[in-house]
Short mmCIF file of C-alpha atoms and ligand atoms in Angstrom, two decimals:
data_model
loop_
_atom_site.label_atom_id
_atom_site.label_comp_id
_atom_site.label_asym_id
_atom_site.label_seq_id
_atom_site.Cartn_x
_atom_site.Cartn_y
_atom_site.Cartn_z
CA UNK A 1 4.22 -21.24 19.12
CA UNK A 2 0.56 -21.99 19.69
CA UNK A 3 -0.49 -21.23 23.25
CA UNK A 4 -3.23 -23.60 24.33
CA UNK A 5 -4.96 -22.66 27.55
CA UNK A 6 -8.49 -21.83 28.53
CA UNK A 7 -9.59 -18.46 27.22
CA UNK A 8 -10.97 -15.87 29.62
CA UNK A 9 -13.52 -14.32 27.26
CA UNK A 10 -16.79 -13.73 29.04
CA UNK A 11 -19.93 -14.89 27.25
CA UNK A 12 -21.26 -11.35 27.68
CA UNK A 13 -18.35 -10.05 25.61
CA UNK A 14 -19.24 -12.05 22.54
CA UNK A 15 -21.16 -9.85 20.16
CA UNK A 16 -23.40 -11.51 17.63
CA UNK A 17 -21.89 -10.43 14.30
CA UNK A 18 -24.83 -11.88 12.39
CA UNK A 19 -27.19 -9.56 14.25
CA UNK A 20 -24.96 -6.63 13.39
CA UNK A 21 -24.73 -7.59 9.73
CA UNK A 22 -28.45 -8.35 9.43
CA UNK A 23 -29.28 -5.03 11.02
CA UNK A 24 -27.01 -3.22 8.58
CA UNK A 25 -28.67 -5.02 5.68
CA UNK A 26 -32.16 -4.30 6.97
CA UNK A 27 -31.43 -0.62 7.46
CA UNK A 28 -29.96 -0.34 3.97
CA UNK A 29 -32.94 -2.12 2.44
CA UNK A 30 -35.49 -0.07 4.31
CA UNK A 31 -33.69 3.19 3.59
CA UNK A 32 -34.52 4.52 7.00
CA UNK A 33 -31.85 7.21 6.82
CA UNK A 34 -31.49 9.32 9.91
CA UNK A 35 -34.18 7.44 11.82
CA UNK A 36 -32.29 4.20 11.33
CA UNK A 37 -29.02 5.80 12.32
CA UNK A 38 -30.56 6.95 15.59
CA UNK A 39 -32.08 3.53 16.19
CA UNK A 40 -28.75 1.90 15.52
CA UNK A 41 -26.96 4.27 17.88
CA UNK A 42 -29.51 3.32 20.56
CA UNK A 43 -29.20 -0.41 20.00
CA UNK A 44 -25.45 -0.02 20.27
CA UNK A 45 -26.11 0.44 23.95
CA UNK A 46 -26.40 -3.32 23.94
CA UNK A 47 -22.67 -3.49 23.42
CA UNK A 48 -21.83 -1.30 26.39
CA UNK A 49 -20.89 -3.15 29.56
CA UNK A 50 -22.04 -0.18 31.58
CA UNK A 51 -23.82 2.48 29.60
CA UNK A 52 -23.52 5.04 32.39
CA UNK A 53 -19.75 4.68 32.30
CA UNK A 54 -19.46 7.12 29.40
CA UNK A 55 -20.83 9.88 31.62
CA UNK A 56 -18.35 9.28 34.41
CA UNK A 57 -15.71 11.99 34.82
CA UNK A 58 -12.25 11.28 33.42
CA UNK A 59 -9.96 9.64 35.95
CA UNK A 60 -12.79 8.26 38.05
CA UNK A 61 -13.24 4.83 36.52
CA UNK A 62 -11.34 1.71 37.37
CA UNK A 63 -13.29 -0.70 35.17
CA UNK A 64 -11.48 -2.00 32.14
CA UNK A 65 -12.75 -1.73 28.59
CA UNK A 66 -14.56 -5.04 28.54
CA UNK A 67 -16.89 -4.05 25.75
CA UNK A 68 -17.46 -1.10 23.54
CA UNK A 69 -19.26 2.02 24.77
CA UNK A 70 -22.02 3.50 22.66
CA UNK A 71 -21.06 4.75 19.18
CA UNK A 72 -22.70 6.45 16.23
CA UNK A 73 -22.52 5.81 12.53
CA UNK A 74 -21.18 8.21 9.97
CA UNK A 75 -21.43 8.40 6.20
CA UNK A 76 -17.82 7.23 5.79
CA UNK A 77 -17.75 4.29 3.43
CA UNK A 78 -21.41 3.35 3.72
CA UNK A 79 -21.48 2.09 0.13
CA UNK A 80 -18.48 -0.23 0.45
CA UNK A 81 -18.85 -4.01 0.52
CA UNK A 82 -17.43 -5.15 3.85
CA UNK A 83 -14.78 -7.83 4.19
CA UNK A 84 -16.22 -10.58 6.39
CA UNK A 85 -15.58 -10.52 10.14
CA UNK A 86 -13.96 -13.91 9.73
CA UNK A 87 -11.38 -12.63 7.24
CA UNK A 88 -10.74 -9.40 9.14
CA UNK A 89 -9.95 -11.33 12.31
CA UNK A 90 -8.08 -14.36 10.95
CA UNK A 91 -5.92 -12.89 8.17
CA UNK A 92 -3.64 -10.56 10.12
CA UNK A 93 -0.21 -9.03 10.32
CA UNK A 94 0.87 -8.71 13.94
CA UNK A 95 4.45 -9.94 14.12
CA UNK A 96 4.53 -9.83 17.92
CA UNK A 97 2.32 -12.93 17.67
CA UNK A 98 4.07 -14.57 14.72
CA UNK A 99 4.62 -13.85 11.04
CA UNK A 100 1.98 -16.21 9.62
CA UNK A 101 -1.35 -14.62 8.69
CA UNK A 102 -3.25 -17.01 10.96
CA UNK A 103 -0.85 -16.86 13.89
CA UNK A 104 -2.06 -13.63 15.55
CA UNK A 105 -5.62 -15.01 15.91
CA UNK A 106 -4.26 -18.16 17.57
CA UNK A 107 -1.38 -16.78 19.59
CA UNK A 108 -3.12 -13.63 20.84
CA UNK A 109 -6.06 -15.50 22.38
CA UNK A 110 -4.75 -15.11 25.92
CA UNK A 111 -3.35 -11.62 25.45
CA UNK A 112 -4.62 -9.24 28.15
CA UNK A 113 -5.52 -5.82 26.78
CA UNK A 114 -6.70 -4.64 30.20
CA UNK A 115 -5.84 -2.95 32.43
CA UNK A 116 -4.14 -0.70 29.87
CA UNK A 117 -2.57 2.74 30.01
CA UNK A 118 -1.02 4.90 27.32
CA UNK A 119 1.75 7.36 28.12
CA UNK A 120 2.03 10.67 26.35
CA UNK A 121 5.57 12.00 26.12
CA UNK A 122 8.00 14.28 24.33
CA UNK A 123 7.12 17.74 23.05
CA UNK A 124 4.07 18.22 25.25
CA UNK A 125 3.14 20.69 27.96
CA UNK A 126 3.54 17.87 30.47
CA UNK A 127 3.98 14.09 30.31
CA UNK A 128 0.72 12.28 31.06
CA UNK A 129 -0.70 8.81 31.36
CA UNK A 130 -4.24 7.88 30.46
CA UNK A 131 -6.19 4.65 30.79
CA UNK A 132 -8.03 3.13 27.84
CA UNK A 133 -11.33 3.69 29.65
CA UNK A 134 -10.62 7.40 29.90
CA UNK A 135 -9.41 7.62 26.33
CA UNK A 136 -12.74 6.43 24.99
CA UNK A 137 -14.40 9.26 26.88
CA UNK A 138 -12.33 11.98 25.24
CA UNK A 139 -14.53 12.01 22.15
CA UNK A 140 -17.69 10.34 20.89
CA UNK A 141 -17.01 6.99 19.27
CA UNK A 142 -18.13 6.51 15.70
CA UNK A 143 -18.14 3.78 13.12
CA UNK A 144 -16.11 4.41 9.96
CA UNK A 145 -15.90 2.03 7.06
CA UNK A 146 -12.44 2.33 5.50
CA UNK A 147 -10.71 0.62 2.61
CA UNK A 148 -7.42 -0.77 3.92
CA UNK A 149 -4.52 -1.52 1.55
CA UNK A 150 -1.58 -3.65 2.65
CA UNK A 151 1.80 -3.14 0.97
CA UNK A 152 1.79 -6.90 0.25
CA UNK A 153 -0.85 -6.30 -2.42
CA UNK A 154 -4.10 -7.26 -0.69
CA UNK A 155 -6.87 -5.12 0.68
CA UNK A 156 -9.95 -5.25 2.92
CA UNK A 157 -12.88 -3.03 3.84
CA UNK A 158 -13.25 -2.77 7.60
CA UNK A 159 -15.96 -1.15 9.74
CA UNK A 160 -13.77 0.37 12.46
CA UNK A 161 -15.09 1.99 15.60
CA UNK A 162 -12.98 4.77 17.02
CA UNK A 163 -12.46 8.49 17.30
CA UNK A 164 -10.32 11.01 15.41
CA UNK A 165 -6.71 11.02 16.63
CA UNK A 166 -7.00 14.84 16.56
CA UNK A 167 -9.15 14.61 19.71
CA UNK A 168 -6.44 12.78 21.61
CA UNK A 169 -3.80 15.24 20.36
CA UNK A 170 -5.90 18.12 21.66
CA UNK A 171 -6.02 16.47 25.07
CA UNK A 172 -2.25 15.71 24.96
CA UNK A 173 -1.42 19.43 24.56
CA UNK A 174 1.66 19.25 22.31
CA UNK A 175 3.94 22.30 22.31
CA UNK A 176 5.02 24.26 19.23
CA UNK A 177 8.13 22.06 18.72
CA UNK A 178 5.95 19.03 18.00
CA UNK A 179 6.19 18.31 14.25
CA UNK A 180 5.71 14.53 14.28
CA UNK A 181 4.11 11.85 16.40
CA UNK A 182 5.60 8.47 17.17
CA UNK A 183 3.40 5.51 18.15
CA UNK A 184 4.92 2.70 20.17
CA UNK A 185 3.31 -0.74 20.46
CA UNK A 186 3.59 -3.03 23.46
CA UNK A 187 6.55 -5.45 23.36
CA UNK A 188 5.85 -7.96 26.12
CA UNK A 189 8.06 -11.04 25.91
CA UNK A 190 5.72 -12.92 28.27
CA UNK A 191 2.56 -12.44 26.25
CA UNK A 192 3.91 -11.96 22.73
CA UNK A 193 5.95 -14.91 21.47
CA UNK A 194 7.24 -13.04 18.41
CA UNK A 195 8.97 -10.43 20.56
CA UNK A 196 11.42 -13.11 21.72
CA UNK A 197 12.65 -13.44 18.14
CA UNK A 198 14.76 -10.91 16.24
CA UNK A 199 12.15 -10.51 13.49
CA UNK A 200 11.94 -6.73 13.89
CA UNK A 201 13.59 -4.12 16.08
CA UNK A 202 11.08 -4.20 18.95
CA UNK A 203 9.03 -2.39 20.08
CA UNK A 204 7.09 -1.82 16.86
CA UNK A 205 7.01 1.92 16.20
CA UNK A 206 5.31 4.03 13.60
CA UNK A 207 4.99 7.73 12.97
CA UNK A 208 3.01 10.48 11.29
CA UNK A 209 3.61 14.10 10.44
CA UNK A 210 1.53 16.36 12.65
CA UNK A 211 -0.85 17.47 9.87
CA UNK A 212 -1.40 13.83 8.86
CA UNK A 213 -2.16 12.96 12.46
CA UNK A 214 -4.63 15.85 12.69
CA UNK A 215 -6.41 14.91 9.44
CA UNK A 216 -10.05 14.03 10.19
CA UNK A 217 -9.63 10.62 8.49
CA UNK A 218 -6.93 9.49 10.96
CA UNK A 219 -8.56 7.26 13.50
CA UNK A 220 -7.72 5.75 16.86
CA UNK A 221 -9.65 2.50 16.63
CA UNK A 222 -10.93 0.70 19.71
CA UNK A 223 -13.35 -1.60 17.91
CA UNK A 224 -14.48 -3.19 14.68
CA UNK A 225 -17.75 -4.70 13.50
CA UNK A 226 -19.45 -3.09 16.49
CA UNK A 227 -17.40 -4.89 19.10
CA UNK A 228 -14.22 -4.10 20.99
CA UNK A 229 -11.05 -4.61 19.00
CA UNK A 230 -10.08 -8.29 18.87
CA UNK A 231 -6.57 -8.93 20.25
CA UNK A 232 -5.20 -9.89 16.83
CA UNK A 233 -6.35 -6.56 15.39
CA UNK A 234 -4.51 -4.49 17.98
CA UNK A 235 -6.52 -4.39 21.21
CA UNK A 236 -7.23 -2.26 23.01
CA UNK A 237 -6.29 0.65 20.70
CA UNK A 238 -4.55 0.96 17.34
CA UNK A 239 -3.94 3.53 14.69
CA UNK A 240 -5.87 3.49 11.38
CA UNK A 241 -4.67 5.66 8.47
CA UNK A 242 -6.68 4.58 5.41
CA UNK A 243 -4.68 6.41 2.71
CA UNK A 244 -1.42 4.76 3.83
CA UNK A 245 -0.23 1.16 3.65
CA UNK A 246 -1.50 -0.99 6.50
CA UNK A 247 1.85 -1.16 8.30
CA UNK A 248 1.41 2.46 9.44
CA UNK A 249 -1.44 1.27 11.67
CA UNK A 250 0.51 0.44 14.85
CA UNK A 251 -1.40 -1.98 17.07
CA UNK A 252 -1.75 -2.23 20.86
CA UNK A 253 -0.28 1.22 21.43
CA UNK A 254 1.28 1.96 24.83
CA UNK A 255 3.13 5.18 24.10
CA UNK A 256 2.58 8.27 22.00
CA UNK A 257 5.58 10.55 21.70
CA UNK A 258 5.54 14.01 20.11
CA UNK A 259 8.83 14.82 18.39
CA UNK A 260 10.52 17.64 16.56
CA UNK A 261 12.39 15.29 14.20
CA UNK A 262 10.92 12.64 11.93
CA UNK A 263 10.87 9.34 13.84
CA UNK A 264 12.68 6.36 12.29
CA UNK A 265 10.03 3.67 12.21
CA UNK A 266 10.45 -0.07 12.63
CA UNK A 267 9.94 -0.82 8.94
CA UNK A 268 12.30 1.96 7.84
CA UNK A 269 14.96 0.27 9.98
CA UNK A 270 14.08 -3.18 8.66
CA UNK A 271 14.22 -2.21 4.97
CA UNK A 272 14.95 1.44 4.19
CA UNK A 273 14.73 0.82 0.44
CA UNK A 274 11.33 -0.83 0.73
CA UNK A 275 9.56 1.17 3.42
CA UNK A 276 9.57 4.94 3.59
CA UNK A 277 8.23 7.18 6.32
CA UNK A 278 5.24 8.38 4.33
CA UNK A 279 4.02 5.03 3.00
CA UNK A 280 1.16 6.65 1.12
CA UNK A 281 -0.72 4.22 -1.09
CA UNK A 282 0.68 5.08 -4.52
CA UNK A 283 0.17 2.85 -7.58
CA UNK A 284 2.94 4.76 -9.40
CA UNK A 285 5.69 3.85 -6.95
CA UNK A 286 6.43 0.15 -7.14
CA UNK A 287 7.70 -1.96 -4.27
CA UNK A 288 10.60 -4.32 -5.03
CA UNK A 289 8.59 -7.39 -4.04
CA UNK A 290 4.86 -6.65 -4.47
CA UNK A 291 2.98 -4.74 -7.13
CA UNK A 292 1.35 -1.53 -5.99
CA UNK A 293 -0.71 -0.93 -9.12
CA UNK A 294 -3.38 -3.52 -8.31
CA UNK A 295 -4.67 -5.39 -5.29
CA UNK A 296 -6.48 -8.57 -4.34
CA UNK A 297 -9.55 -7.94 -2.18
CA UNK A 298 -9.50 -10.56 0.58
CA UNK A 299 -12.59 -12.76 0.49
CA UNK A 300 -13.60 -11.78 -3.04
CA UNK A 301 -13.26 -15.39 -4.22
CA UNK A 302 -10.81 -17.36 -6.30
CA UNK A 303 -12.04 -16.06 -9.64
CA UNK A 304 -12.37 -12.40 -8.73
CA UNK A 305 -9.92 -10.26 -10.65
CA UNK A 306 -7.48 -7.85 -9.07
CA UNK A 307 -8.71 -4.32 -8.37
CA UNK A 308 -6.84 -1.27 -9.65
CA UNK A 309 -5.16 0.45 -6.68
CA UNK A 310 -6.08 4.11 -6.39
CA UNK A 311 -3.79 6.99 -5.47
CA UNK A 312 -3.98 7.58 -1.71
CA UNK A 313 -6.20 4.48 -1.66
CA UNK A 314 -8.99 6.62 -3.13
CA UNK A 315 -8.87 9.30 -0.42
CA UNK A 316 -7.15 12.02 -2.51
CA UNK A 317 -9.94 14.50 -1.96
CA UNK A 318 -9.47 14.37 1.81
CA UNK A 319 -5.67 14.12 1.99
CA UNK A 320 -4.07 15.06 -1.36
CA UNK A 321 -3.47 18.70 -0.46
CA UNK A 322 -1.15 17.73 2.40
CA UNK A 323 1.40 16.49 -0.15
CA UNK A 324 1.23 19.32 -2.68
CA UNK A 325 4.77 20.03 -3.88
CA UNK A 326 6.24 16.90 -2.26
CA UNK A 327 8.13 14.51 -4.54
CA UNK A 328 6.23 11.32 -3.74
CA UNK A 329 8.84 9.14 -5.45
CA UNK A 330 11.53 10.44 -3.16
CA UNK A 331 9.31 10.61 -0.10
CA UNK A 332 7.64 7.22 -0.52
N1 MTE B 1 1.39 -3.30 14.58
C1 MTE B 1 2.22 -4.03 15.33
N2 MTE B 1 2.43 -3.67 16.60
N3 MTE B 1 2.85 -5.14 14.84
C2 MTE B 1 2.70 -5.52 13.53
O1 MTE B 1 3.31 -6.51 13.11
N4 MTE B 1 1.62 -5.06 11.38
C3 MTE B 1 1.17 -3.96 10.50
C4 MTE B 1 0.04 -3.17 11.14
N5 MTE B 1 0.29 -2.91 12.54
C5 MTE B 1 1.83 -4.75 12.71
C6 MTE B 1 1.16 -3.64 13.28
C7 MTE B 1 0.78 -4.42 9.18
S1 MTE B 1 2.06 -4.91 8.16
C8 MTE B 1 -0.51 -4.40 8.74
S2 MTE B 1 -0.90 -4.77 7.13
C9 MTE B 1 -1.61 -4.10 9.66
O2 MTE B 1 -1.18 -3.91 11.01
C10 MTE B 1 -2.63 -5.25 9.64
O3 MTE B 1 -3.71 -4.95 10.45
P1 MTE B 1 -4.91 -6.02 10.59
O4 MTE B 1 -4.28 -7.33 10.93
O5 MTE B 1 -5.83 -5.50 11.65
O6 MTE B 1 -5.58 -6.08 9.23
#
């Protein structure tokens, strides 16, 4: 299923990861603090195709998101050891492009994440459509380093670039019936070879409870490692929920639907005994096929031991109160 044609990536789109990593290292070493953060935010202008674009009024741009607009850094995860760019972009789950870990990187090479629009539907004041270029203007973009835990028992640490989903929800204007949000990924049989196979009930859908979606940790990612999201990681926009198993992070989202009832997600349909709606990282609730009490950090090396998995992937302080009184064995 390997598609072999010329790629259309512009040389100007290729961001030097080494520069990014060296700069991070230098800043850490020098301990420049706020000064360095400001300098970094300024140098990020290098990544913007058109720096003035971010000041353009919503609805007035026609240019596609060819590279990432300016973004700032936050304190989120600054002490974590990052998984290499190589591993983050070649060890993927994106079944629309095949079920092998290396297949998305190969099969998504020619995928076109632009032009791209996202429709907002369901329990909202009014249905709307928004382009990816306008979405990135809704809120300032920031880098957040999150630990990511896959239900299959491996984990990574990824420097995402995005904005809080709460900002998009505010713009979407849900009504008081909206209790949940459903995220729908693209299912394009022409571009996505996996969609032609009955691997999952396409399109890939995921969901969150409204308070989970509004939690400041919940991110709409449009980039990683300082560059626009690679196709295999869910270009041009995907969900990132670091206290939940990775499958909650729907990729290449085309629709966001606000609902009164809990949505039935793709994985719940595929294996209701294995995948619950909540999917919170929980070392006390085992999965029938993979252990949830420990994890293998991708890229740590052959002889590195497994890491103990933490409740809510270590984000209990930020999210634990949302589940007070909920039986997490029943609502897994
Ligand atoms: N989104 C879509 N549309 N299709 C998928 O197959 N896989 C999920 C999630 N989002 C998936 C998806 C799973 S199982 C995981 S672990 C993460 O994406 C992996 O994200 P990454 O490849 O960027 O690490």
